[in-house]
Short mmCIF file of C-alpha atoms in Angstrom, two decimals:
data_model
loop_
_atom_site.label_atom_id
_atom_site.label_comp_id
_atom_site.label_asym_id
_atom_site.label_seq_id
_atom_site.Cartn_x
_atom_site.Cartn_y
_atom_site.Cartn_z
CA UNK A 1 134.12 -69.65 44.03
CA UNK A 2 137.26 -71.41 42.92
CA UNK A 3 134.77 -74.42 41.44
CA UNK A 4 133.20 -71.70 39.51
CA UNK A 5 136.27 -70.49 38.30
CA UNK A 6 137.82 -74.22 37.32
CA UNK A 7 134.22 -74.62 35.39
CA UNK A 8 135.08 -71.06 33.23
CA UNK A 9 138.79 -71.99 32.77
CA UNK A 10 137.39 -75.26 31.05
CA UNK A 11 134.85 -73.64 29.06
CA UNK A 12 137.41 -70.59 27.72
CA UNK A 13 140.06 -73.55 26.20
CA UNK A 14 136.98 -75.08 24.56
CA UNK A 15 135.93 -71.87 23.34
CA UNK A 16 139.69 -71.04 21.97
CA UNK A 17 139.81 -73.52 19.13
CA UNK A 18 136.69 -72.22 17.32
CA UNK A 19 137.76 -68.26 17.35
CA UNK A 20 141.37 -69.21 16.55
CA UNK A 21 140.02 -71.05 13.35
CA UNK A 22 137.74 -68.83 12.01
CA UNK A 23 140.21 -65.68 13.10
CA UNK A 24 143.39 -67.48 11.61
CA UNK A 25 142.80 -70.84 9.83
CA UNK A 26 139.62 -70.92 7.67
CA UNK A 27 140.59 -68.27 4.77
CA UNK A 28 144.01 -68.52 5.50
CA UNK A 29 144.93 -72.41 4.96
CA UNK A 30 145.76 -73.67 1.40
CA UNK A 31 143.91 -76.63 1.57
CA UNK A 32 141.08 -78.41 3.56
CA UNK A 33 143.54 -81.00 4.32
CA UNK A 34 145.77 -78.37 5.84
CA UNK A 35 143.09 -77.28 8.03
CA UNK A 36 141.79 -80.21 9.55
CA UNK A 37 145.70 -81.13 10.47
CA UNK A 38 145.33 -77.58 12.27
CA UNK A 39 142.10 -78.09 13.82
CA UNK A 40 143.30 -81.87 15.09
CA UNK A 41 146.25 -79.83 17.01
CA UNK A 42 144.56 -77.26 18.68
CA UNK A 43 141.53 -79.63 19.88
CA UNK A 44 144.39 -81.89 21.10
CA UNK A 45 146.27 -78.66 22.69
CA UNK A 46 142.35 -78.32 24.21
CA UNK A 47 142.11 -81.80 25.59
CA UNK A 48 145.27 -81.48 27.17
CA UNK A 49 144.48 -78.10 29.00
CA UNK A 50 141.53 -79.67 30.33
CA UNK A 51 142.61 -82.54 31.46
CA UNK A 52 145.67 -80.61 33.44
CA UNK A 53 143.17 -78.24 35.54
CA UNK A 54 140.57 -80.25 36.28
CA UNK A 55 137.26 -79.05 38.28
CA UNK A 56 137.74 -80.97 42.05
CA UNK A 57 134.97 -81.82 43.63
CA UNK A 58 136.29 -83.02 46.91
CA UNK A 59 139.51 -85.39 47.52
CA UNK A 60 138.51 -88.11 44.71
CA UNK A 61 136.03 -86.41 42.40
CA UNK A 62 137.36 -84.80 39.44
CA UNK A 63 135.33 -83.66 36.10
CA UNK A 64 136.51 -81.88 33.16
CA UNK A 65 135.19 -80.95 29.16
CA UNK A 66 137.58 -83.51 27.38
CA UNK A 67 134.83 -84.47 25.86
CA UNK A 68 134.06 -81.19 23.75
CA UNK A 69 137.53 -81.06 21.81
CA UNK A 70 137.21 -84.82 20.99
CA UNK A 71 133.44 -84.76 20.14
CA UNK A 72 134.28 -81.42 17.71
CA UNK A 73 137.37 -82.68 16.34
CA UNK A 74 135.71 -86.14 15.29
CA UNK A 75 132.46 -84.56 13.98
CA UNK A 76 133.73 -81.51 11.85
CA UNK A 77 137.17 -83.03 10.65
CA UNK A 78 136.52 -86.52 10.01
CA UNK A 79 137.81 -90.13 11.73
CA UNK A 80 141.30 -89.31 11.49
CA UNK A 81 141.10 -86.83 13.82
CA UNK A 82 138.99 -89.06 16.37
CA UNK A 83 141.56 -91.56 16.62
CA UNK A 84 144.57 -89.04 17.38
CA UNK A 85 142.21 -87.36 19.69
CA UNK A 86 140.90 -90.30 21.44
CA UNK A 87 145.24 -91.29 21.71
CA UNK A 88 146.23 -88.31 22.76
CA UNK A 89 143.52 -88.64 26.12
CA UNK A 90 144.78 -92.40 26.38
CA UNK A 91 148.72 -91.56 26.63
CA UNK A 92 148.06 -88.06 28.77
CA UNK A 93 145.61 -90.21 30.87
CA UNK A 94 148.34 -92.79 31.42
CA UNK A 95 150.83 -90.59 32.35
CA UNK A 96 149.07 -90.36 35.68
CA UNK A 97 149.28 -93.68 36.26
CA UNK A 98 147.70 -96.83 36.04
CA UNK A 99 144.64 -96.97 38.26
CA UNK A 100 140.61 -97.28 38.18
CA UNK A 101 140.45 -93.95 36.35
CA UNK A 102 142.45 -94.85 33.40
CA UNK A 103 140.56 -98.21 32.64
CA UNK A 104 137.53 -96.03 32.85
CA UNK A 105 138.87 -93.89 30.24
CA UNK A 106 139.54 -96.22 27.74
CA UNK A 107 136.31 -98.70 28.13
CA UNK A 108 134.25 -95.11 28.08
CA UNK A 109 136.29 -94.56 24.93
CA UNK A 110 135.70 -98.09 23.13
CA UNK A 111 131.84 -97.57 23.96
CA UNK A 112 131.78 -93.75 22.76
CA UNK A 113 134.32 -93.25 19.72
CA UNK A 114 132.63 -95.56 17.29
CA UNK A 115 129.41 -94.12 17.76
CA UNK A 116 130.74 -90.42 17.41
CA UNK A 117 132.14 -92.13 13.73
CA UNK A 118 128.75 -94.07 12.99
CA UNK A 119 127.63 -90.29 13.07
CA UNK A 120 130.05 -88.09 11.27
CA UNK A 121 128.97 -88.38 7.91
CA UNK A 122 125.55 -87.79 8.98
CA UNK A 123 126.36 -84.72 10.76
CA UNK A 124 128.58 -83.66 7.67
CA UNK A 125 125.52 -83.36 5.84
CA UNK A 126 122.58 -82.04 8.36
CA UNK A 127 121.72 -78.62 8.80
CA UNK A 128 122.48 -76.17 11.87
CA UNK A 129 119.74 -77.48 14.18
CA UNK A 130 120.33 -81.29 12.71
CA UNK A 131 123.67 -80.99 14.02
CA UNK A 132 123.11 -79.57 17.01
CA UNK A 133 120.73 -82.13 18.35
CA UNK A 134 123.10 -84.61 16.88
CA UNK A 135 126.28 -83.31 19.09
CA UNK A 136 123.81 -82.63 22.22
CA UNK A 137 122.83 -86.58 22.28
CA UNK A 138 126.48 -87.81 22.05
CA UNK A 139 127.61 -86.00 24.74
CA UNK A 140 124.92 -86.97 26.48
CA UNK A 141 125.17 -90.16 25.49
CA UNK A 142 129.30 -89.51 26.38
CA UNK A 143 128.37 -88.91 30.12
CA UNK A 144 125.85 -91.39 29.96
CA UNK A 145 128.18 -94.13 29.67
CA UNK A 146 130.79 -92.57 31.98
CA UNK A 147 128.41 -92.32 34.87
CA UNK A 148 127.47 -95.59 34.74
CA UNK A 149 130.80 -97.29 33.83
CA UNK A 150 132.66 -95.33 36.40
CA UNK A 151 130.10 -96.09 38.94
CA UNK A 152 130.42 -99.90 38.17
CA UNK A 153 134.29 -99.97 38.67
CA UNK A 154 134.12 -97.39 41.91
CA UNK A 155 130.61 -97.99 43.45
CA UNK A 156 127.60 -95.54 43.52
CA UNK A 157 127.04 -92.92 46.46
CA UNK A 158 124.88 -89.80 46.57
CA UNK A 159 127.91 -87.71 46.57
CA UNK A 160 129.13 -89.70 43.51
CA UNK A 161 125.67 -89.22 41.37
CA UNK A 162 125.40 -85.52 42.78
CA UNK A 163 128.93 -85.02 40.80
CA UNK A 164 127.94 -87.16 37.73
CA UNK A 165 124.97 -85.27 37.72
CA UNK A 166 126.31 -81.67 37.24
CA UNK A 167 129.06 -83.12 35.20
CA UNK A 168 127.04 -83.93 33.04
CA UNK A 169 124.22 -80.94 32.83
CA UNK A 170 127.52 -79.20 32.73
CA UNK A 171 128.64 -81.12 29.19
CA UNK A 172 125.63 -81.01 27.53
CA UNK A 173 124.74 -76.95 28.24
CA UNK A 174 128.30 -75.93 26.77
CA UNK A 175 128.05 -78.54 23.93
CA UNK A 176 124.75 -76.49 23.03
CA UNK A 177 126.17 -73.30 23.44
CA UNK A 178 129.60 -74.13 21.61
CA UNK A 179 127.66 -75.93 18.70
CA UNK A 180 125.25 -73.10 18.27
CA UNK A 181 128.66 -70.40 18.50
CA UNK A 182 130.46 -72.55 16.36
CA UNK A 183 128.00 -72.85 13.72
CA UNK A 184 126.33 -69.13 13.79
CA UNK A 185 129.89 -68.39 13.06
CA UNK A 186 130.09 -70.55 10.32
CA UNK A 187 127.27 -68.94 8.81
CA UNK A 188 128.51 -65.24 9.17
CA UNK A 189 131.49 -66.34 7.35
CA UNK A 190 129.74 -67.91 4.60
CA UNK A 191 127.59 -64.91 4.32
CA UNK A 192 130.71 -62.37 4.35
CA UNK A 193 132.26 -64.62 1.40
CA UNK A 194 128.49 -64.49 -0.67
CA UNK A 195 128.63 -60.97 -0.20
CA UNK A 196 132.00 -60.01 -1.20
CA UNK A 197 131.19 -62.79 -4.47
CA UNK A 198 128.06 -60.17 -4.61
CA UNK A 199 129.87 -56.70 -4.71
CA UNK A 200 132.10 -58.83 -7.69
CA UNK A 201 129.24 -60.00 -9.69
CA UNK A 202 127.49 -56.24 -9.47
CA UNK A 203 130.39 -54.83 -10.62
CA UNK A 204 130.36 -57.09 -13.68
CA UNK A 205 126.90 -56.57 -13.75
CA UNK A 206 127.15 -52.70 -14.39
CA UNK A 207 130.39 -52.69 -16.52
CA UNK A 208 127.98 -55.61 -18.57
CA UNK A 209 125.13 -53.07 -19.33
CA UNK A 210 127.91 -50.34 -20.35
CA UNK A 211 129.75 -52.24 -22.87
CA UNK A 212 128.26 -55.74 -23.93
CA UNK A 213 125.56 -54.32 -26.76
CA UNK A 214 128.48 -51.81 -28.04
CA UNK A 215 131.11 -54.42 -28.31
CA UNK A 216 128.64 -57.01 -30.17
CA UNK A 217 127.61 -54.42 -32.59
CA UNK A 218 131.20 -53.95 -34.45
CA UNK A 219 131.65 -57.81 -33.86
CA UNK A 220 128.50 -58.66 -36.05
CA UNK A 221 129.92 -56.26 -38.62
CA UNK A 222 133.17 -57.18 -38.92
CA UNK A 223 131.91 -61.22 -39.53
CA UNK A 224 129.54 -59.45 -42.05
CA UNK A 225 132.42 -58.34 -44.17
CA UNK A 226 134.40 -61.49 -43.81
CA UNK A 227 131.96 -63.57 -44.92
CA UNK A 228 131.81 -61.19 -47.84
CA UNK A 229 135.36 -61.17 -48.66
CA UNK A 230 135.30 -65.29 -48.74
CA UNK A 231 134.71 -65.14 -52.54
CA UNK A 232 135.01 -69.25 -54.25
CA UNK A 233 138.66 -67.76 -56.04
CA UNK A 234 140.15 -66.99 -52.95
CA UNK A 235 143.89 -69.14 -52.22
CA UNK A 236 143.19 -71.30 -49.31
CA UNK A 237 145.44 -69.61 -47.33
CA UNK A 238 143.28 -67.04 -46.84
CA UNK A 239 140.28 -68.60 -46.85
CA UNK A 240 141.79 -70.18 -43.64
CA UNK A 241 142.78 -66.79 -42.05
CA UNK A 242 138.91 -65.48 -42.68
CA UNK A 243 137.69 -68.56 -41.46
CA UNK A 244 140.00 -68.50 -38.13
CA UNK A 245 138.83 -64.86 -38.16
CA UNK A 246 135.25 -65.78 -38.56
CA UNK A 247 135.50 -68.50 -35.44
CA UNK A 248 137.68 -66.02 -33.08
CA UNK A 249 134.26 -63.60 -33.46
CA UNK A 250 132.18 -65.90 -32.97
CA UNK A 251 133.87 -67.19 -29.51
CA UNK A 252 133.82 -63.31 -28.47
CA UNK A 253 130.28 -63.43 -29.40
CA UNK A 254 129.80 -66.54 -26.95
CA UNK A 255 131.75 -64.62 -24.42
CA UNK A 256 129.43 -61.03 -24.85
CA UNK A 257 126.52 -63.74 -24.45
CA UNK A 258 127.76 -65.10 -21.19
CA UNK A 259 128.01 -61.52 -19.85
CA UNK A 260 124.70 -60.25 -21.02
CA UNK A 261 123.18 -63.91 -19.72
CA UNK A 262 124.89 -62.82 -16.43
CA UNK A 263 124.31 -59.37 -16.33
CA UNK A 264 121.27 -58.73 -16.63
CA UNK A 265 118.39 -58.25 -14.62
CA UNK A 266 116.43 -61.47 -15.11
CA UNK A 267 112.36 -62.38 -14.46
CA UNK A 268 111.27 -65.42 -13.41
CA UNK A 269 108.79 -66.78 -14.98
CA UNK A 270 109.10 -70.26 -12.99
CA UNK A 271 106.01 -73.51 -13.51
CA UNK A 272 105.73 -77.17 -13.03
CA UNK A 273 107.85 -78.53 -15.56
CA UNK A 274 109.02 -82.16 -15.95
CA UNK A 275 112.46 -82.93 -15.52
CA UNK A 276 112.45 -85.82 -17.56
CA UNK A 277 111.13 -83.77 -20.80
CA UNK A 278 113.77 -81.04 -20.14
CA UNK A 279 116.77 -83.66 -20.11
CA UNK A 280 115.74 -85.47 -23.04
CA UNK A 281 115.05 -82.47 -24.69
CA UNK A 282 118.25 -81.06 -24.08
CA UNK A 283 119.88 -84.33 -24.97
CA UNK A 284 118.61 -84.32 -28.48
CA UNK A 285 119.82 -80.02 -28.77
CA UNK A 286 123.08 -81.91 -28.52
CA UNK A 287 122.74 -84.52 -30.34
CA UNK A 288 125.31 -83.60 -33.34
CA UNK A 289 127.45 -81.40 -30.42
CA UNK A 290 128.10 -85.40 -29.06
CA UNK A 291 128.24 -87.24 -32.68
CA UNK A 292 131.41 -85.02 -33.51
CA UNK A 293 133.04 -85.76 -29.90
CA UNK A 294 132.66 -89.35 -30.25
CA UNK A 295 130.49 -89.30 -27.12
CA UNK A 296 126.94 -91.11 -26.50
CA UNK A 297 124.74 -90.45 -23.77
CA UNK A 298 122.54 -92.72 -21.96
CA UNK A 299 119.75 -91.54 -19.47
CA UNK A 300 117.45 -93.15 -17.02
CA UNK A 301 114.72 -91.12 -16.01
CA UNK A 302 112.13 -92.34 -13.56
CA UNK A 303 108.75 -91.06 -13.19
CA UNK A 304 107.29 -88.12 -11.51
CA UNK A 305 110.34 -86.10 -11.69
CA UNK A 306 108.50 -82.49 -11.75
CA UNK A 307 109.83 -79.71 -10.48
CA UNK A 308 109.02 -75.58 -10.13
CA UNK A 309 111.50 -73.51 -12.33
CA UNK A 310 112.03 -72.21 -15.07
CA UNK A 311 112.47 -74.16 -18.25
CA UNK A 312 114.48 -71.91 -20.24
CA UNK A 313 116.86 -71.60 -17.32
CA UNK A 314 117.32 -75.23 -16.46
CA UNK A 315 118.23 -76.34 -20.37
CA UNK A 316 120.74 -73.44 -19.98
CA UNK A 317 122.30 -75.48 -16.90
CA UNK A 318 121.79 -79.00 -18.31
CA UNK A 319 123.58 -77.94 -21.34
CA UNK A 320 126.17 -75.91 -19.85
CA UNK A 321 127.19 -78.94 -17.62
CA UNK A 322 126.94 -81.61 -20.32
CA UNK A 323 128.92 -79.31 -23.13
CA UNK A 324 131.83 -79.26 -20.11
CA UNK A 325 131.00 -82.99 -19.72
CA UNK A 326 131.55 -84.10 -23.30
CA UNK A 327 134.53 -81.30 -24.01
CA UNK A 328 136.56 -83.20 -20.70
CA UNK A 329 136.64 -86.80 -22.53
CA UNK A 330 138.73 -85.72 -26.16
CA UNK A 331 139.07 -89.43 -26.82
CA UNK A 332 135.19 -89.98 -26.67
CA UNK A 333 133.27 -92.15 -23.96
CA UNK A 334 130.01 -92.19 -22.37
CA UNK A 335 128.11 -89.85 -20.53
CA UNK A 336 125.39 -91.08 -17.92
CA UNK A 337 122.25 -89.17 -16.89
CA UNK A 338 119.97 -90.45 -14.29
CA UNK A 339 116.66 -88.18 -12.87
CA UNK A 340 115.18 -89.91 -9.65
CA UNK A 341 112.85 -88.16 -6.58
CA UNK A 342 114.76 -88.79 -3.60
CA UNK A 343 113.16 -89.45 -0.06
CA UNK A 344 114.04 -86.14 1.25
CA UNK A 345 111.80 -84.42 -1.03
CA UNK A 346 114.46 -83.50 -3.98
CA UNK A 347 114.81 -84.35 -7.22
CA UNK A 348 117.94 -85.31 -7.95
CA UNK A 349 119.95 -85.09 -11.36
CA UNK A 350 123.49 -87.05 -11.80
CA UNK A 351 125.56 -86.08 -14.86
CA UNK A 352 128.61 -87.88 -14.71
CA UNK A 353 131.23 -88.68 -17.42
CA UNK A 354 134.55 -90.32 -17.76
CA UNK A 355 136.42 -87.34 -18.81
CA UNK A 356 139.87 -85.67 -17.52
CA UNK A 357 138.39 -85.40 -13.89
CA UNK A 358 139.51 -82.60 -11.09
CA UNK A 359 141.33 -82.13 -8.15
CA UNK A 360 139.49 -80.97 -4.72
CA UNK A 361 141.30 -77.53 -5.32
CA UNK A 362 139.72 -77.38 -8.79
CA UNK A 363 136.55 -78.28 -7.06
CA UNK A 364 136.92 -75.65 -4.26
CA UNK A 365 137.04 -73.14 -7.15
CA UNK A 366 134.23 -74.29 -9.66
CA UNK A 367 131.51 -71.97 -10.43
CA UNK A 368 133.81 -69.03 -8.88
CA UNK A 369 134.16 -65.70 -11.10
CA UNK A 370 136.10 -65.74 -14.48
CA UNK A 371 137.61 -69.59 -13.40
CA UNK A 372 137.56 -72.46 -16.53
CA UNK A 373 139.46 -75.26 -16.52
CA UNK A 374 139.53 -74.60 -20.68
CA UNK A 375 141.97 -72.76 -22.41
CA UNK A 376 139.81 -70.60 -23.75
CA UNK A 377 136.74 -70.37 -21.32
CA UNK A 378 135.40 -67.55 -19.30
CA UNK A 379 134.17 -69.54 -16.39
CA UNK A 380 131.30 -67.05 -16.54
CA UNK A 381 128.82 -70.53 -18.18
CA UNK A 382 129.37 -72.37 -15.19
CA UNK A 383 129.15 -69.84 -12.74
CA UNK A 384 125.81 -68.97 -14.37
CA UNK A 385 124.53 -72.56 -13.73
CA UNK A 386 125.55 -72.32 -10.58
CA UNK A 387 123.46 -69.30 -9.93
CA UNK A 388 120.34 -70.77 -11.36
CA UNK A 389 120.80 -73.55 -9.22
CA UNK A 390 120.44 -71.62 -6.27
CA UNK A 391 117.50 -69.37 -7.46
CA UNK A 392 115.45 -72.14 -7.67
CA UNK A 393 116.38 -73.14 -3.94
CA UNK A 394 118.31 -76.01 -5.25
CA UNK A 395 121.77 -77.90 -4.11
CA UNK A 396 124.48 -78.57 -6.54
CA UNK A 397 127.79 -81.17 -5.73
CA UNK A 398 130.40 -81.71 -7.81
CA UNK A 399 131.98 -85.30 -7.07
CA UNK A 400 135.45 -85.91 -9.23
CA UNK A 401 138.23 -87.48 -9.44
CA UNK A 402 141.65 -87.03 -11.46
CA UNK A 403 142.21 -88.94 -14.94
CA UNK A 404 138.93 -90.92 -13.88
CA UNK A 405 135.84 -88.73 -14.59
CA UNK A 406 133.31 -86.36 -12.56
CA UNK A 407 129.95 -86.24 -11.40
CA UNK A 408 127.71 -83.10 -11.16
CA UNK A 409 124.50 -83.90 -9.05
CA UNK A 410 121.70 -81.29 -8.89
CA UNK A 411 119.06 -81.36 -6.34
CA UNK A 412 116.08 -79.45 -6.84
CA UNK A 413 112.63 -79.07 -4.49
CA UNK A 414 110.04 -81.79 -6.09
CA UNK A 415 106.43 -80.14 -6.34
#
């Protein structure tokens, strides 16, 4: 009984981290950089809990789940958090003393660490059951080398396999669990967060359908007259006003457009199109937009780059994201557009330009309700794209950096 209970005490201060985190940390911290500092402290709190009430097998044998916090901390918050994990066991290990045990902790660490960081990015970047399989097989792999190290420096026996042996069906059934946990929670959050975005956007939606066509109405009239009233024998001055007046209704007009584009109820009429036709087509839309920015773009388009949308939509994205593109570089520059099939089944479109750039809270926000990084934008255009993005099943990452440009890449399913 009091193995049994050791073997739950272990598995509740692995458990901890995660609910702490998503019940305290995840919508609460300021900045991703914030929360990984966080995270890195209580998986290192963890580690140290688990190495202090051990499981005892015995006089000599003695097993615990150090590897969970470390393997969690390295995958979901980067290297950094590896290595201060990885110390933290070294120094509390060598508080006990320098013996067998400790050596076996650090060689097991030299072998294990570096392949837990050959496989972060990857695991950054896989799906739920990617990852999963991915954090079973190192802490397999983890107990693996353990075993066999351990058994090297103190000598096999039955006894000594028989506790290896649960140790390590032990590890790899509570990695599965806590991954799977860890991640459905994950999920529910992100889900919570899409619906709350959801309840905003229908809101906007209805109060769209209400007002929009009313407001454009007097809009169209009141440009009507103004256009009217700028007669050849008019003082400049106030052919200026009429013409500031004329462009201020005209950006309201934009802005009723976004909301109606937003709005309303839409019907897909999605097809094979080519990507490459779309871009350059788009490209030469813009072609005078770019002449007065000073700005040239340059494409390279491979071949077979067809994908199932629809048209209409996707020249509403590409020209959403290269207007913002061009408008971030007010000295001029170049913008580059490349369309290449990836391996993984995508097709994948870069835009990237050497404009103002953006921070990674800028980022964070980007395609978010009624947020522009322009004085006077709506945010609702890129929020749009982002949406059509996603209706076609398609990924979109925004790569930037400040004073030094950014990159927008779209992925979309290849037919």
């Amino acid at each position: 009984m009091s193995i049994i209970k050791d073997f739950l005490l272990q598995l509740t201060v692995t458990v901890i981290p995660i609910f702490i985190y998503f019940t305290f940390i995840s919508e609460k911290a300021t900045s991703n950089k914030n929360k990984k500092v966080m995270m890195s402290i209580l998986w290192g709190i963890s580690i140290l809990f688990c190495m202090s009430f051990p499981v005892i097998f015995g006089q000599n044998a003695r097993v615990e789940l150090r590897i969970i916090p470390l393997l969690f901390g390295t995958l979901y918050t980067g290297s950094g958090s590896g290595i201060f994990l990885a110390v933290i066991i070294i120094l509390y290990r060598l508080s006990f003393g320098i013996s067998l045990g400790f050596y076996n902790t650090v060689l097991v660490l030299l072998l294990t660490l570096p392949v837990m960081l050959f496989f972060q990015k990857t695991f950054a970047r896989s799906n739920k059951e990617k990852k999963v399989k991915i954090a079973v097989g190192l802490a397999f792999y983890y107990c693996l080398i353990g075993l066999t190290l351990s058994g090297i420096l103190r000598g096999f026996s039955m006894e000594y396999l028989k506790v290896q042996i649960i140790h390590l069906i032990f590890v790899v059934i509570v990695t599965w669990f806590l991954m799977q946990l860890n991640e459905t929670i994950r999920e529910i959050q992100q889900l919570r967060l899409e619906m709350q975005n959801t309840e905003k956007l229908r809101v906007i939606s209805e109060l769209t359908s209400v007002f929009a066509h009313e407001i454009r109405n007097p809009l169209q009239v009141t440009r009507g007259f103004l256009q009217l009233l700028n007669e050849p024998e008019l003082p400049d001055s106030k052919k200026e006003y009429i013409q500031i007046s004329i462009e201020e209704l005209d950006r309201a007009n934009e802005i009723v457009s976004d909301f109606l584009a937003f709005g309303k109820p839409t019907i897909d009429h999605n097809e094979k199109i080519d990507m490459g036709y779309q871009i350059k087509r788009v490209v030469n839309i813009l072609q005078s937009y770019t002449l007065n920015h000073n700005v040239e773009i340059k494409t390279d388009i491979l071949d077979h780059c067809r994908v199932y949308a629809n048209p209409q939509k996707v020249n509403q994205t590409l020209i959403n994201i290269l207007k913002n593109a061009i408008e971030s570089m007010p000295n001029g520059g170049t913008v580059w557009i490349t369309c290449t099939p990836t391996d993984d089944g995508y097709i994948k479109i870069a835009i990237k330009d050497q404009g103002i750039g953006m921070t990674k809270k800028q980022i964070e926000r980007l395609g978010s309700p009624f947020y522009s990084l322009k004085e006077s934008g709506t945010g609702l255009g890129m929020m749009v794209s982002f949406q059509i993005i996603r209706s076609f099943k398609g990924k979109i990452e925004v790569i930037s950096e400040k004073d030094k440009g950014t990159e927008f890449i779209i992925l979309l399913p290849q037919t």
